[in-house]
Coordinates of C-alpha atoms and ligand atoms in Angstrom, one line a residue:
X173 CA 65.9 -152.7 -106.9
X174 CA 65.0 -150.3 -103.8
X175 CA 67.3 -148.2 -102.3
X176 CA 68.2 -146.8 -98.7
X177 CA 64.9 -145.0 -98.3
X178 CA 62.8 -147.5 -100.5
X179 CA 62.9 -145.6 -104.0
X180 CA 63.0 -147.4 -106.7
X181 CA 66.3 -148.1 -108.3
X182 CA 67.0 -149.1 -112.0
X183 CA 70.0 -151.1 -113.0
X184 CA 71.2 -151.0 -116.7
X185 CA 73.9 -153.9 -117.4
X186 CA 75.5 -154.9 -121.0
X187 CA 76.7 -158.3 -121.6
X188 CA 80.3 -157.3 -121.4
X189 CA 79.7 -156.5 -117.1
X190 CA 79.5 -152.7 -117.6
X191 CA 76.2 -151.6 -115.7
X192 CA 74.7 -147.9 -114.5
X193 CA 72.2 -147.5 -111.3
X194 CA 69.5 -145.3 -111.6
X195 CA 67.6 -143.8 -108.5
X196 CA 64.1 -142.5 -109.6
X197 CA 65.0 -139.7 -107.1
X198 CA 66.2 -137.1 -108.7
X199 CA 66.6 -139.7 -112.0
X200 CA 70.1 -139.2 -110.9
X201 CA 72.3 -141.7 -112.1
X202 CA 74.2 -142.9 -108.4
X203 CA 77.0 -145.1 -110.1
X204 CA 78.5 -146.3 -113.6
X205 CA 80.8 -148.9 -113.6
X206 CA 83.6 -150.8 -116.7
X207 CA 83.4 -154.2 -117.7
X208 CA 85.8 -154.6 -114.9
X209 CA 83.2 -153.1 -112.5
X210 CA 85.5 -150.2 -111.3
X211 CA 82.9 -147.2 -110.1
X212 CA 83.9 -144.6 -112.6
X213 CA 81.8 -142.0 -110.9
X214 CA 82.5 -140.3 -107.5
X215 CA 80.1 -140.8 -104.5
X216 CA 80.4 -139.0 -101.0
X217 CA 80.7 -141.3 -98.1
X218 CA 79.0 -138.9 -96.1
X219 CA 76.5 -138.6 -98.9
X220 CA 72.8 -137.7 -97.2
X221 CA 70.5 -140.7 -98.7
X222 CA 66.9 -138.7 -97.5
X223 CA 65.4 -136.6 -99.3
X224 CA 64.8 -133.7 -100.3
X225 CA 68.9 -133.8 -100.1
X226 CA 70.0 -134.8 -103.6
X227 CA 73.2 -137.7 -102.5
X228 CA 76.4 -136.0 -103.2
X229 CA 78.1 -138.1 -106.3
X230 CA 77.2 -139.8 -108.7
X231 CA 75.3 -137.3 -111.8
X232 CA 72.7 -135.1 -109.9
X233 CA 70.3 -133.1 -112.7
X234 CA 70.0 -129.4 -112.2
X235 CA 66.8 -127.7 -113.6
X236 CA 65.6 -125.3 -114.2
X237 CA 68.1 -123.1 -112.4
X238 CA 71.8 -123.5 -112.0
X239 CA 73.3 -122.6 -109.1
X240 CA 71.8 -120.3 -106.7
X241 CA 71.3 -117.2 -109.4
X242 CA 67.5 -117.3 -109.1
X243 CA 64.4 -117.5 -106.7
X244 CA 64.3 -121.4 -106.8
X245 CA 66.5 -123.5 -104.8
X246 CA 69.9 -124.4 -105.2
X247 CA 70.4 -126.6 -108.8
X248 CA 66.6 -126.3 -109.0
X249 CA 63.8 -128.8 -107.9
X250 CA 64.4 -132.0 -110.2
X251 CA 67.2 -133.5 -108.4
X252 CA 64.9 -133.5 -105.4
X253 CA 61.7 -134.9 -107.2
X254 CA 60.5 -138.3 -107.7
X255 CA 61.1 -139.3 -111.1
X256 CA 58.9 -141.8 -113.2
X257 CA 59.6 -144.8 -115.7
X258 CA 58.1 -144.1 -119.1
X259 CA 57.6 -147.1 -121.5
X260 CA 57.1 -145.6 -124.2
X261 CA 58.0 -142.6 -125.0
X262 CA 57.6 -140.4 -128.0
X263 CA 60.3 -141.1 -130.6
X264 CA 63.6 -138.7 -130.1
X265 CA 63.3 -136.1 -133.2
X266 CA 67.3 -136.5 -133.5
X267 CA 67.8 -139.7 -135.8
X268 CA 69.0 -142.0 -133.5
X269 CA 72.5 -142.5 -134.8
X270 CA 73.7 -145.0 -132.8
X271 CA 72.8 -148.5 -133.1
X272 CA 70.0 -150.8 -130.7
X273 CA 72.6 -152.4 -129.1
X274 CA 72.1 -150.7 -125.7
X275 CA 69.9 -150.7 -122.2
X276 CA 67.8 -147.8 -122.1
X277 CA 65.7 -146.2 -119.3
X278 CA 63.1 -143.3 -120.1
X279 CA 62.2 -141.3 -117.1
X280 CA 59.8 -138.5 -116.9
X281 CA 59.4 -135.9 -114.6
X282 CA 56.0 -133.1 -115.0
X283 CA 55.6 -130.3 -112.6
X284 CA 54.0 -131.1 -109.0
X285 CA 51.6 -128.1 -107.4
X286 CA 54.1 -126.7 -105.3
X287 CA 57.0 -126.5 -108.4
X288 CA 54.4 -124.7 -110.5
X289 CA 54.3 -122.3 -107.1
X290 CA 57.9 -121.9 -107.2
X291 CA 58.5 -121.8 -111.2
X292 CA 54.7 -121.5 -112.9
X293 CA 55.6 -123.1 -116.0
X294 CA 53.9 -126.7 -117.8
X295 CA 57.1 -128.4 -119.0
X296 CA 57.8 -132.2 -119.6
X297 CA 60.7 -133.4 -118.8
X298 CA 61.6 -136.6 -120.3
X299 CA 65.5 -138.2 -119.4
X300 CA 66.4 -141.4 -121.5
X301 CA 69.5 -143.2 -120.2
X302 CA 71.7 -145.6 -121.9
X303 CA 74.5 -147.7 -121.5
X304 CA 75.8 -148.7 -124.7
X305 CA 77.6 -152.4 -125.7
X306 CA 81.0 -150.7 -125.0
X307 CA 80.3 -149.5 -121.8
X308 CA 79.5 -146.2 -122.7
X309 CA 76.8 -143.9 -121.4
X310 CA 74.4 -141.3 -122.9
X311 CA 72.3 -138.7 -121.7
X312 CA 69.2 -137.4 -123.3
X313 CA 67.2 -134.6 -121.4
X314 CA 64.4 -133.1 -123.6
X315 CA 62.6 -130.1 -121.7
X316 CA 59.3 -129.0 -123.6
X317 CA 56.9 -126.3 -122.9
X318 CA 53.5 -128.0 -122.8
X319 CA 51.1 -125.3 -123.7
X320 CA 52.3 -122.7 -121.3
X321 CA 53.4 -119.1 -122.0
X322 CA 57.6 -118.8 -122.8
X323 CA 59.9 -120.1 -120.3
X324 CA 63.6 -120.2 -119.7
X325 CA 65.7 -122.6 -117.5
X326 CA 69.4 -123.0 -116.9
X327 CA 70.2 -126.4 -116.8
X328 CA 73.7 -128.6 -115.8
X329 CA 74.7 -132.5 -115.7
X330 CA 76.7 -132.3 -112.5
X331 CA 78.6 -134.8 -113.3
X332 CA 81.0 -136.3 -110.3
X333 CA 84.2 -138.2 -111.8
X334 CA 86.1 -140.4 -109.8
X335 CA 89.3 -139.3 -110.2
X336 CA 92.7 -140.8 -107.9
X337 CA 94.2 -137.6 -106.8
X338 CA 93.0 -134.5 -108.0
X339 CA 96.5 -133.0 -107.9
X340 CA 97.3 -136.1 -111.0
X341 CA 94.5 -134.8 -113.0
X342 CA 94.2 -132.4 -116.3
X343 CA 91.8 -131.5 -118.3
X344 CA 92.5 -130.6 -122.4
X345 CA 89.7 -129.1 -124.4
X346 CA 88.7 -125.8 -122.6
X347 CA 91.8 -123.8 -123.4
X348 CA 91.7 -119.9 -124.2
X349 CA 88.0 -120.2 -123.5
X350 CA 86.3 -117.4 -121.2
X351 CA 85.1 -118.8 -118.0
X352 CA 82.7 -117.0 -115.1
X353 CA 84.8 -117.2 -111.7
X354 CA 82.0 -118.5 -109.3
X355 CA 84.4 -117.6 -106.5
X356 CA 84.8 -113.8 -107.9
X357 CA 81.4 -112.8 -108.5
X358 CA 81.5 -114.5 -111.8
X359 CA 83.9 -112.4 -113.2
X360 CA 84.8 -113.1 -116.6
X361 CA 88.4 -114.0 -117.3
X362 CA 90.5 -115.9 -120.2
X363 CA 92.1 -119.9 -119.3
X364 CA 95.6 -119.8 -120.8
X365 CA 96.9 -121.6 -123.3
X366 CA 97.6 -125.5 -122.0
X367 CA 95.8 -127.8 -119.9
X368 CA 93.6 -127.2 -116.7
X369 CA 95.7 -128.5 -113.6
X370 CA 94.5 -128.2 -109.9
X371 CA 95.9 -126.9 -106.7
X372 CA 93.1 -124.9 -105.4
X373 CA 89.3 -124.3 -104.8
X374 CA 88.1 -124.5 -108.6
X375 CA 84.4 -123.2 -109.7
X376 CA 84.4 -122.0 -112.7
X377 CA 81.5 -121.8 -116.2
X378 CA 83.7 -122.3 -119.1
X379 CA 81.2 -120.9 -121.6
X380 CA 80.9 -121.6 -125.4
X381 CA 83.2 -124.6 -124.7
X382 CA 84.0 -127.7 -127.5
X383 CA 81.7 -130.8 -128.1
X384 CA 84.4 -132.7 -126.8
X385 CA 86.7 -132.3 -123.7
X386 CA 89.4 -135.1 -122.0
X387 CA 90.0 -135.6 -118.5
X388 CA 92.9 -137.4 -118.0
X389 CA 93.7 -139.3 -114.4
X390 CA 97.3 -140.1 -114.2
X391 CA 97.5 -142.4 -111.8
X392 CA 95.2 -144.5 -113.0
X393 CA 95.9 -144.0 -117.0
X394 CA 92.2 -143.6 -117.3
X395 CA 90.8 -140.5 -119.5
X396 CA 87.2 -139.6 -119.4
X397 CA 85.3 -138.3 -123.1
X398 CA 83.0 -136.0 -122.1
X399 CA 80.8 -135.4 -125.9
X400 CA 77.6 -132.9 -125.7
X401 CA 75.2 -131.3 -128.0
X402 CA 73.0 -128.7 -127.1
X403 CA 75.1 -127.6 -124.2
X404 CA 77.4 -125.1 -125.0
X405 CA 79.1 -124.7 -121.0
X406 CA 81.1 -126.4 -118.8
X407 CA 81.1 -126.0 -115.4
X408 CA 84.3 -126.9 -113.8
X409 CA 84.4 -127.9 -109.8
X410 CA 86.6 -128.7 -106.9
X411 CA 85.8 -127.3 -103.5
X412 CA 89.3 -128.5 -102.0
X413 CA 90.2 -128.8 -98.5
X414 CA 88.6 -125.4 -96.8
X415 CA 85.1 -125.5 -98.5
X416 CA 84.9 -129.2 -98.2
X417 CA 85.6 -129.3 -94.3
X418 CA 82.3 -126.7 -94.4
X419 CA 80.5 -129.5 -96.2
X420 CA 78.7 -132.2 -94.2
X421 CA 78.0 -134.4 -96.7
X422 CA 81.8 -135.0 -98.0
X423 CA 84.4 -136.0 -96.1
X424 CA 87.6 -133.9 -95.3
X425 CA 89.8 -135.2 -97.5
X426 CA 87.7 -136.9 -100.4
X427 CA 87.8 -133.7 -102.8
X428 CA 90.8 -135.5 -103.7
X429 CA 88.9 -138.2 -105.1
X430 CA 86.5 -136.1 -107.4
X431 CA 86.0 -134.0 -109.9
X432 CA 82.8 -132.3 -110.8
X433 CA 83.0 -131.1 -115.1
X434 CA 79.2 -130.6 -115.7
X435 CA 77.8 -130.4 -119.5
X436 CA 75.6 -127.4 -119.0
X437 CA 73.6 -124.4 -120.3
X438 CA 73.8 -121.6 -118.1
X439 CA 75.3 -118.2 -119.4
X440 CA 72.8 -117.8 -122.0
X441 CA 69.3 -120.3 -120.4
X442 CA 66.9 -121.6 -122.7
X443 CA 64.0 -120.4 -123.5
X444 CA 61.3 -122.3 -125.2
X445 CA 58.2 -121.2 -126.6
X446 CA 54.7 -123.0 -126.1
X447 CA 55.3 -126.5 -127.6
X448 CA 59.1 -126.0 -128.2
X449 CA 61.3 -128.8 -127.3
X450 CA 65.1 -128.6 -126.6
X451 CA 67.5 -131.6 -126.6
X452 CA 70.0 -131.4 -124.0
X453 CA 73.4 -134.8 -124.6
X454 CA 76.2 -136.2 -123.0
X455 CA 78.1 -138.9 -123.8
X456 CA 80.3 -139.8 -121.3
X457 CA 83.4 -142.6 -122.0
X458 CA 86.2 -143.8 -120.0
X459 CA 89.0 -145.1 -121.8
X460 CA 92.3 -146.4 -121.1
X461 CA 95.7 -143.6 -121.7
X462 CA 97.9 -145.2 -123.6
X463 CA 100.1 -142.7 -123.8
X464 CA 100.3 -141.0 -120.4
X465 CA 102.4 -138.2 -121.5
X466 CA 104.6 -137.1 -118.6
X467 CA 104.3 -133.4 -117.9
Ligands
TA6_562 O1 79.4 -127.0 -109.4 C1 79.3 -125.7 -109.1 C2 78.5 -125.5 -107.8 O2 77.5 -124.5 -108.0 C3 79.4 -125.2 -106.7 O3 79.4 -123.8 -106.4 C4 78.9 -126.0 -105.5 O4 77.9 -125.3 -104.8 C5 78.4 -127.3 -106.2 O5 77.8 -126.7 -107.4 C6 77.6 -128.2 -105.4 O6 76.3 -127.7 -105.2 P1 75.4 -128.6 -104.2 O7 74.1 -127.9 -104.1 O8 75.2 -130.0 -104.8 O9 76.1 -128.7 -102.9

């Protein structure tokens, strides 16, 4: 399928009506919906469709630099490039240890002229997508360094949840970690003991967090899985009211509506040597709370 500016758009469906949409720009996945076709991710109505503007939602890919702590751009170049369909790509070295029963996407993105300007380094980047029978959806970025000399890249899935009011939402998993307070000069500081709740501007790098952390909405007795290997942060966003009326591409009142908890690597980037490969996955499930425990 194309999209709003003609790029080409990939749709992954299972037979149970669960389906993700894949824009080759950026190979940012722009929505993933249940068998009941309920958008589980969040997408800006003011989101900017034209590039080079990455659209604000859905799960942008930020390589090779996080944030703005480097010479590149903001997130990095990827989420701005066009993206390429590989058919066959070489085998995953991880034993694949989930079954066939899934649509898959490979995408591939290599360095254009001007990135190798910007960040001279040969890399392949190769993302394979995939929604699973159960409506599940994985992640697989592998970065390698083609024949170059060492590199290192930080690298997050900013990942955009739809949530139904931000002030009904928890997350459990990240407790008594350290986190870097992006709105302190990343100072350092210690989450207490229960769950993460929100009442305020949130922007935080929870670092060396779990393989596995739980956001639960209330309201709509939904939790999100988020599962990763490879990435041992978590970046932790809500710009709330003041920063998002200084954002054009989100309306006033729609940080309500999100929630941004990115499987990353940034405190400690990776560096790969000439040939080395590094496996970046998520695993992202929405499932239904049973038990919404009232707090
Ligand atoms: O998620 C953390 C963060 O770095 C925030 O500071 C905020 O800038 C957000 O990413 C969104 O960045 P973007 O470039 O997509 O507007």
């Amino acid at each position: 399928v194309k999209d709003w500016n003609g790029i080409d758009q990939i749709v992954l469906k299972v037979p149970s009506g669960a389906s993700v949409r894949v824009s080759l720009h950026g190979g940012q996945v722009v929505s993933w919906r249940n068998e009941k076709g309920e958008e589980l991710l969040f997408t800006s109505s003011k989101a900017i469709f034209k590039p080079p503007k990455a659209m604000r939602g859905g799960i942008p890919i930020c390589f090779p630099q996080f944030g703005n702590c480097g010479s590149l751009e903001q997130h990095g170049f990827a989420r701005n490039r066009i993206w390429s369909i590989e058919n066959d790509p070489p085998p995953l070295n991880t034993n694949s240890k989930f079954g066939s029963g899934k649509a898959t996407i490979n995408l591939l993105l290599k360095p254009t002229d001007d990135n190798l300007k910007s960040w001279p380094h040969c890399f392949e980047f190769r993302l394979r997508i995939c929604l699973f029978m159960d409506g599940h959806l994985s992640m697989t970025s592998r970065v390698r360094n083609v024949n170059g000399k060492p590199f290192s890249f930080s690298f997050a899935y900013h990942t955009y949840l739809s949530v139904s009011d931000i002030s009904e939402v928890r997350i459990e998993g990240l407790e008594t970690l350290d986190y870097l307070d992006n709105l302190s000069q990343r100072e350092r500081f210690t989450e207490q003991g229960d769950a993460i709740t929100f009442e305020s501007e949130v922007d935080r790098v929870y670092v060396g967090s779990p393989t596995v952390i739980a956001v639960l909405d209330h309201e709509k007795k939904r939790t999100f899985l988020i599962r990763k290997e490879g990435l041992p942060d978590t970046v932790v966003w809500n710009p709330w009211e003041k920063k998002s009326r200084s954002m054009l591409d989100l309306g006033d009142e729609e940080y309500k509506q999100m929630l941004c908890v990115d499987a990353a690597a940034i405190e400690k980037p990776i560096t790969l040597k000439p040939n080395e490969e590094w496996t970046g996955r998520l695993e992202l499930s929405s499932v239904l709370s049973t038990c919404c425990h009232d707090h």
